[in-house]
XYZ file of C-alpha atoms in Angstrom:
467
model
C -52.406 -75.822 93.036
C -51.061 -77.015 96.352
C -53.355 -79.364 98.193
C -53.276 -80.996 101.638
C -53.703 -84.246 99.823
C -50.624 -83.862 97.660
C -48.406 -85.662 100.139
C -50.762 -88.599 100.615
C -49.575 -91.933 99.207
C -53.213 -92.887 98.660
C -54.188 -89.970 96.458
C -52.744 -88.458 93.330
C -53.869 -85.810 90.927
C -52.389 -83.776 88.125
C -53.373 -80.750 86.097
C -52.353 -80.095 82.541
C -53.623 -76.879 80.976
C -53.617 -76.477 77.220
C -50.938 -74.136 75.805
C -53.321 -71.180 75.410
C -54.863 -71.495 78.885
C -53.527 -68.168 80.143
C -53.770 -66.312 76.874
C -56.335 -63.646 76.164
C -57.580 -65.469 73.113
C -61.352 -65.892 72.973
C -60.800 -69.394 71.629
C -61.982 -72.300 73.606
C -59.598 -73.502 76.265
C -59.644 -76.906 77.885
C -57.899 -77.921 81.070
C -57.337 -81.631 81.498
C -57.028 -83.081 84.961
C -56.578 -86.577 86.315
C -57.279 -87.940 89.773
C -56.900 -91.289 91.475
C -58.239 -92.535 94.799
C -58.368 -95.792 96.786
C -61.451 -97.991 96.909
C -62.466 -100.625 99.407
C -64.412 -102.970 97.166
C -62.131 -106.027 97.103
C -63.250 -107.142 93.656
C -62.577 -103.731 92.150
C -59.379 -102.902 94.018
C -57.032 -105.264 92.224
C -55.239 -102.358 90.631
C -54.951 -100.567 93.958
C -56.732 -97.376 92.899
C -59.667 -96.144 90.921
C -59.135 -93.229 88.584
C -61.067 -90.820 86.448
C -60.664 -87.583 84.583
C -62.569 -84.496 83.671
C -62.170 -81.462 81.439
C -62.979 -77.856 82.221
C -63.674 -75.429 79.425
C -63.081 -71.709 80.002
C -64.467 -69.154 77.573
C -65.693 -65.572 77.322
C -68.390 -64.480 79.771
C -70.962 -64.070 77.006
C -70.648 -67.650 75.831
C -72.376 -70.517 77.611
C -69.824 -73.194 78.279
C -69.598 -76.368 80.220
C -67.203 -79.138 81.014
C -67.839 -82.727 81.774
C -66.500 -84.800 84.574
C -66.555 -88.457 83.681
C -66.296 -91.066 86.399
C -66.720 -94.530 84.959
C -69.081 -93.217 82.332
C -71.101 -91.002 84.662
C -71.147 -87.412 83.381
C -71.183 -84.432 85.729
C -71.595 -80.960 84.260
C -69.737 -77.919 85.533
C -70.087 -74.399 84.152
C -67.382 -71.737 84.070
C -68.394 -68.606 82.167
C -65.681 -66.096 82.974
C -62.370 -66.764 81.288
C -60.686 -64.053 83.345
C -61.398 -65.925 86.571
C -60.562 -69.370 85.248
C -57.464 -69.829 87.348
C -59.225 -68.882 90.581
C -62.284 -70.971 89.807
C -60.316 -74.029 88.824
C -59.090 -74.836 92.319
C -62.513 -74.523 93.943
C -64.057 -76.565 91.109
C -61.555 -79.357 91.588
C -62.232 -79.322 95.332
C -65.965 -79.655 94.602
C -65.300 -82.600 92.342
C -63.166 -84.305 94.961
C -65.803 -83.834 97.638
C -68.431 -85.337 95.338
C -66.219 -88.314 94.551
C -65.464 -88.783 98.234
C -69.163 -88.905 99.059
C -70.279 -90.931 96.055
C -67.526 -93.544 96.143
C -66.844 -96.248 98.755
C -63.542 -94.694 99.773
C -61.842 -96.152 102.772
C -60.635 -93.867 105.527
C -57.248 -95.529 105.312
C -54.642 -92.971 104.404
C -56.918 -90.031 105.140
C -56.254 -89.998 108.886
C -54.053 -86.938 108.622
C -57.165 -84.964 107.653
C -58.857 -85.715 110.942
C -58.276 -83.841 114.180
C -56.155 -85.859 116.547
C -57.464 -86.070 120.130
C -54.600 -83.915 121.384
C -55.596 -81.159 118.934
C -59.301 -81.323 119.718
C -58.953 -78.759 122.508
C -59.143 -75.977 119.911
C -62.199 -77.331 118.197
C -64.405 -78.660 120.959
C -66.904 -76.171 122.391
C -67.131 -78.406 125.466
C -63.503 -77.900 126.449
C -63.469 -77.455 130.228
C -61.201 -74.448 130.362
C -61.754 -72.470 133.594
C -64.004 -69.512 132.829
C -63.570 -67.626 136.095
C -60.504 -66.538 137.994
C -61.740 -68.292 141.123
C -62.016 -71.621 139.312
C -58.608 -71.279 137.679
C -56.975 -70.360 140.998
C -58.635 -73.274 142.794
C -57.388 -75.736 140.187
C -53.876 -74.326 140.490
C -53.483 -75.275 144.168
C -51.051 -78.217 144.558
C -53.062 -80.160 147.129
C -53.745 -83.695 148.360
C -55.025 -86.009 145.605
C -58.102 -86.943 147.622
C -59.053 -83.289 147.990
C -58.571 -82.840 144.258
C -60.914 -85.785 143.645
C -63.565 -84.112 145.841
C -63.009 -80.842 143.996
C -63.355 -82.390 140.536
C -66.521 -84.229 141.512
C -68.102 -80.986 142.726
C -66.901 -78.907 139.786
C -68.651 -81.292 137.409
C -71.928 -80.169 138.981
C -71.315 -76.589 137.816
C -71.332 -77.839 134.208
C -74.495 -79.872 134.808
C -76.223 -76.777 136.198
C -75.798 -75.055 132.838
C -78.212 -77.468 131.174
C -81.183 -75.155 130.541
C -84.202 -77.435 130.958
C -84.312 -80.852 132.594
C -81.258 -80.791 134.794
C -79.679 -84.156 135.645
C -80.238 -84.025 139.386
C -79.600 -87.752 139.665
C -76.084 -87.307 138.300
C -75.513 -84.344 140.612
C -76.619 -86.426 143.592
C -74.159 -89.129 142.597
C -71.341 -86.559 142.407
C -72.045 -85.230 145.894
C -72.314 -88.726 147.375
C -68.997 -89.601 145.765
C -67.411 -86.494 147.309
C -68.908 -87.328 150.708
C -67.601 -90.886 150.558
C -64.075 -89.707 149.781
C -64.272 -87.062 152.508
C -65.308 -89.613 155.152
C -63.138 -92.530 154.028
C -59.972 -90.490 153.505
C -60.321 -88.075 156.418
C -57.096 -89.098 158.123
C -55.068 -88.937 154.923
C -56.424 -85.510 154.047
C -55.797 -83.994 157.477
C -52.327 -85.548 157.633
C -51.412 -83.475 154.580
C -51.927 -80.285 156.588
C -48.919 -78.996 158.592
C -49.238 -79.716 162.318
C -49.520 -76.034 163.272
C -52.498 -75.617 160.926
C -54.219 -78.951 161.579
C -56.737 -77.656 164.120
C -57.930 -75.049 161.641
C -58.024 -77.710 158.959
C -60.095 -80.064 161.129
C -62.638 -77.338 161.762
C -62.910 -76.505 158.054
C -63.195 -80.194 157.221
C -66.060 -80.771 159.630
C -67.828 -77.716 158.223
C -67.363 -79.022 154.688
C -69.171 -82.260 155.521
C -71.915 -81.274 157.961
C -71.768 -77.510 158.378
C -74.011 -74.833 156.915
C -73.317 -74.584 153.205
C -71.512 -77.927 153.293
C -71.967 -81.125 151.326
C -75.042 -82.289 153.270
C -76.807 -78.988 152.554
C -75.797 -79.270 148.908
C -77.253 -82.761 148.742
C -80.528 -81.498 150.228
C -80.734 -78.733 147.611
C -80.284 -81.302 144.856
C -82.986 -83.540 146.324
C -85.294 -80.499 146.439
C -84.433 -79.786 142.784
C -83.861 -76.108 143.455
C -81.117 -74.886 141.064
C -80.522 -71.599 142.906
C -80.074 -73.406 146.202
C -77.766 -75.901 144.522
C -75.682 -73.098 143.009
C -75.243 -71.339 146.362
C -74.428 -74.583 148.183
C -71.948 -75.604 145.495
C -70.102 -72.288 145.705
C -69.912 -72.554 149.491
C -68.615 -76.139 149.366
C -65.980 -75.300 146.758
C -64.800 -72.322 148.816
C -64.310 -74.652 151.796
C -62.430 -77.118 149.575
C -60.111 -74.340 148.387
C -59.401 -73.211 151.948
C -58.438 -76.736 152.990
C -56.263 -77.171 149.910
C -54.420 -73.924 150.644
C -53.612 -75.246 154.111
C -52.165 -78.368 152.468
C -49.922 -76.316 150.177
C -47.967 -73.859 152.330
C -45.104 -73.496 149.819
C -43.781 -74.424 146.408
C -44.053 -78.070 145.390
C -40.986 -77.899 143.123
C -37.444 -76.535 143.166
C -36.626 -73.451 141.140
C -33.776 -73.695 138.630
C -30.558 -72.534 140.271
C -30.041 -69.639 137.854
C -33.336 -68.095 138.975
C -32.741 -68.192 142.735
C -31.477 -64.599 142.629
C -34.939 -63.311 141.684
C -37.779 -62.429 144.084
C -40.312 -65.228 144.363
C -43.748 -65.760 145.808
C -44.125 -69.134 147.547
C -47.910 -69.214 147.655
C -50.817 -66.802 147.241
C -50.999 -63.067 147.792
C -53.650 -60.385 147.345
C -52.982 -57.000 145.767
C -55.409 -54.095 145.952
C -55.391 -51.322 143.344
C -57.147 -48.004 143.803
C -58.031 -46.548 140.392
C -58.805 -42.890 139.757
C -60.328 -41.339 136.661
C -57.835 -39.223 134.764
C -60.408 -36.868 133.202
C -62.273 -35.945 136.373
C -65.312 -38.137 135.641
C -66.590 -40.875 137.942
C -66.987 -44.627 137.902
C -70.487 -46.051 137.737
C -72.109 -46.406 141.165
C -72.400 -49.724 142.904
C -75.935 -51.016 143.525
C -77.842 -48.314 145.369
C -74.745 -46.130 145.736
C -73.343 -42.887 144.369
C -70.918 -42.384 141.476
C -67.365 -42.968 142.661
C -64.291 -40.872 142.017
C -62.119 -43.895 142.776
C -62.697 -47.612 142.454
C -60.965 -50.659 143.920
C -59.787 -53.792 142.169
C -58.452 -56.763 144.103
C -56.373 -59.419 142.410
C -55.089 -62.729 143.698
C -51.600 -63.500 142.407
C -50.404 -67.091 142.293
C -46.908 -68.140 143.245
C -47.767 -71.832 142.967
C -47.772 -71.605 139.165
C -45.702 -68.466 138.473
C -43.426 -67.867 141.495
C -40.913 -65.593 139.744
C -43.463 -63.479 137.868
C -45.731 -63.116 140.888
C -42.729 -62.480 143.170
C -41.334 -59.714 140.969
C -44.767 -58.092 140.724
C -45.336 -58.297 144.491
C -41.949 -56.683 145.124
C -42.804 -53.895 142.670
C -46.043 -53.285 144.571
C -44.246 -53.188 147.930
C -41.682 -50.752 146.493
C -44.485 -48.412 145.342
C -43.555 -48.707 141.670
C -47.180 -48.626 140.504
C -48.361 -45.729 142.648
C -49.360 -43.022 140.184
C -48.888 -45.232 137.120
C -51.062 -44.337 134.145
C -53.262 -46.883 132.433
C -54.045 -47.234 128.758
C -56.532 -49.348 126.843
C -55.554 -51.568 123.954
C -57.379 -54.301 122.125
C -58.956 -56.452 124.879
C -56.489 -55.246 127.489
C -55.942 -52.596 130.138
C -52.220 -52.132 130.624
C -49.888 -49.992 132.671
C -47.663 -47.323 131.203
C -44.435 -48.747 129.824
C -42.580 -45.788 131.286
C -42.496 -47.187 134.837
C -38.993 -47.177 136.292
C -37.603 -50.506 135.074
C -34.701 -50.394 137.516
C -37.053 -51.444 140.310
C -38.001 -54.702 138.583
C -36.249 -57.788 137.259
C -36.118 -59.075 133.709
C -38.000 -62.283 134.432
C -38.050 -65.128 131.889
C -41.382 -66.084 130.372
C -42.913 -68.419 132.959
C -45.842 -70.735 132.159
C -47.022 -73.798 134.061
C -48.567 -76.330 131.607
C -51.656 -78.168 132.786
C -50.752 -81.591 134.143
C -47.152 -80.628 134.888
C -45.540 -80.039 138.272
C -43.265 -77.112 137.474
C -43.288 -74.143 135.109
C -41.587 -73.916 131.743
C -39.224 -70.992 131.251
C -38.620 -68.978 128.086
C -40.993 -71.300 126.244
C -44.499 -70.682 124.925
C -47.166 -73.381 124.764
C -48.510 -74.934 121.584
C -52.261 -74.797 122.009
C -52.756 -76.620 118.709
C -50.839 -79.544 120.169
C -53.179 -79.681 123.147
C -51.035 -77.739 125.632
C -52.948 -75.511 128.039
C -51.615 -73.470 130.958
C -52.709 -73.990 134.539
C -53.506 -70.268 134.639
C -55.260 -69.616 131.319
C -55.509 -66.180 129.775
C -58.955 -67.005 128.359
C -60.592 -65.611 131.501
C -61.963 -62.098 131.920
C -59.672 -60.248 134.327
C -56.591 -62.437 133.877
C -53.428 -60.580 134.947
C -50.256 -61.077 132.906
C -46.930 -59.420 132.236
C -46.279 -57.835 128.866
C -43.373 -59.110 126.824
C -39.947 -57.570 127.104
C -39.228 -55.027 124.376
C -36.253 -56.994 123.064
C -37.371 -60.624 123.384
C -40.642 -62.547 123.683
C -38.778 -65.099 125.793
C -38.765 -62.604 128.664
C -41.435 -60.590 130.421
C -41.297 -56.862 130.926
C -39.756 -55.947 134.303
C -42.764 -53.799 135.178
C -45.530 -53.545 132.566
C -48.549 -55.727 133.335
C -52.045 -55.878 131.879
C -55.569 -57.076 132.599
C -56.904 -59.240 129.809
C -60.520 -58.475 128.863
C -61.440 -61.879 127.486
C -64.226 -61.869 124.926
C -65.441 -65.179 123.549
C -66.586 -63.453 120.344
C -62.960 -62.630 119.545
C -61.596 -66.053 120.434
C -60.908 -69.228 118.546
C -63.055 -72.332 118.413
C -63.494 -73.786 121.855
C -63.470 -70.257 123.282
C -59.692 -70.157 123.646
C -57.862 -66.864 123.175
C -55.582 -66.634 120.178
C -52.854 -65.441 122.589
C -53.278 -68.359 124.980
C -49.973 -69.795 126.169
C -47.928 -66.817 124.959
C -47.770 -64.646 128.116
C -46.900 -65.145 131.789
C -50.293 -65.116 133.496
C -49.842 -64.870 137.264
C -53.253 -64.041 138.731
C -56.801 -62.806 138.304
C -58.953 -59.874 139.300
C -61.362 -61.332 141.866
C -63.087 -58.168 143.148
C -64.011 -55.156 141.046
C -63.975 -56.906 137.682
C -66.810 -54.615 136.573
C -64.401 -51.679 136.884
C -62.125 -53.005 134.143
C -64.567 -52.168 131.343
C -64.898 -48.603 132.684
C -61.180 -47.841 132.643
C -60.102 -45.461 129.892
C -56.708 -44.394 128.625
C -55.339 -41.793 131.015
C -56.847 -43.232 134.194
C -54.376 -43.655 137.047
C -53.450 -46.255 139.647
C -53.576 -44.005 142.682
C -52.132 -46.725 144.921
C -51.188 -50.407 144.851
C -50.913 -52.388 148.086
C -49.976 -55.931 149.000
C -52.779 -56.561 151.483
C -52.125 -60.268 152.078
C -49.249 -62.682 151.538
C -46.232 -60.505 152.267
C -44.858 -63.302 154.454
C -44.741 -65.513 151.334
C -42.653 -63.016 149.359
C -38.977 -64.028 149.344
C -36.503 -61.341 148.266
C -32.920 -62.617 148.093
C -30.255 -60.249 149.366
C -28.566 -58.219 146.635
C -25.249 -59.753 147.582
């Protein structure tokens, strides 16, 4: 009869069955139980606790039986008519009694705090948890940029949540968010542009001017809010956030932390890169046509891989792509995942340690998973449709497979409370599918990666010499 309350110094209970409780005798059987709990009435709390007792009678199913719970002379009747299920029923009956006592009595919350969800654990239980739900949003948040640009970004991203309100949208709050972003952009212009390397500052200045006054910039967004046109606001918001991300990428040309010395021998990606996969049906069928098009024998998926948060994992993957390791690789479908064949030549890849950047931290953790129940979340969450991650090594979950990667097909219906995947924080996520996400659901076991190409970011791939 283990109970979460058994360790509480403020609560005690005991059960004492009669000697023939578990026998098959049709005789009447009584189970005595005692419970004690704290009270907050000062006049009645001299003894420190209030106690009571009740008896449960278990008899044959054809005999009407009842037990009485007495709490300071107040009877409460409980019925248990199946002797064979007495043991199973007893625990639920006691729980019911305790709940009733808790509600009916002036019990203080003192000593019961361990029942409540601590703020750090609330991430699992709050449906309002602001976990990125798109790859673009997760990638934008992962950029290590100027704090003023991050403040502009956060102010604008709040509007995307306000737009989800179905009826009377809070346009006044949205207007305040945009004005706040504009104020930061104008007041901190010099600081923001100074964070961009000198050789990229002209490009940054142009993007910055466009963000404030250009088409699709903050002024246009403000006008859409004043017009109370949600579609116009949505388009303007997306355009402004794209400009913010471009400026932030100029501010972060490399890694913002030093890699541990033991990992300097591995390939690494010091920024962002784009990989393009061409997928071909293995059974001769076709992919669904794009809007107004014809069925396709091949389809293209583009993924952005992130070296800011997972430099070793992304670097090893990029090197594998450059070496042609995935050309001709077969795909298979598992539960909520599309993964590559484990038979890829492992000699072309490195056995990379599990690599996860926790949210709010400045460098990744290695060979360590995150405890979501303790409030830890990764910068690149897996709870996003199209997340790209490495499978675990066959001999240790502390390492990633040298070559086998998968697309995660996130489904909120199969996730925990708060919409967080049960596998969150357990794999090295290093990017997201950004184009062709609709293709993922059409991939079947036996389909083939006809080709994999690193179409952008090869200059950010560092491959140490084998010596």
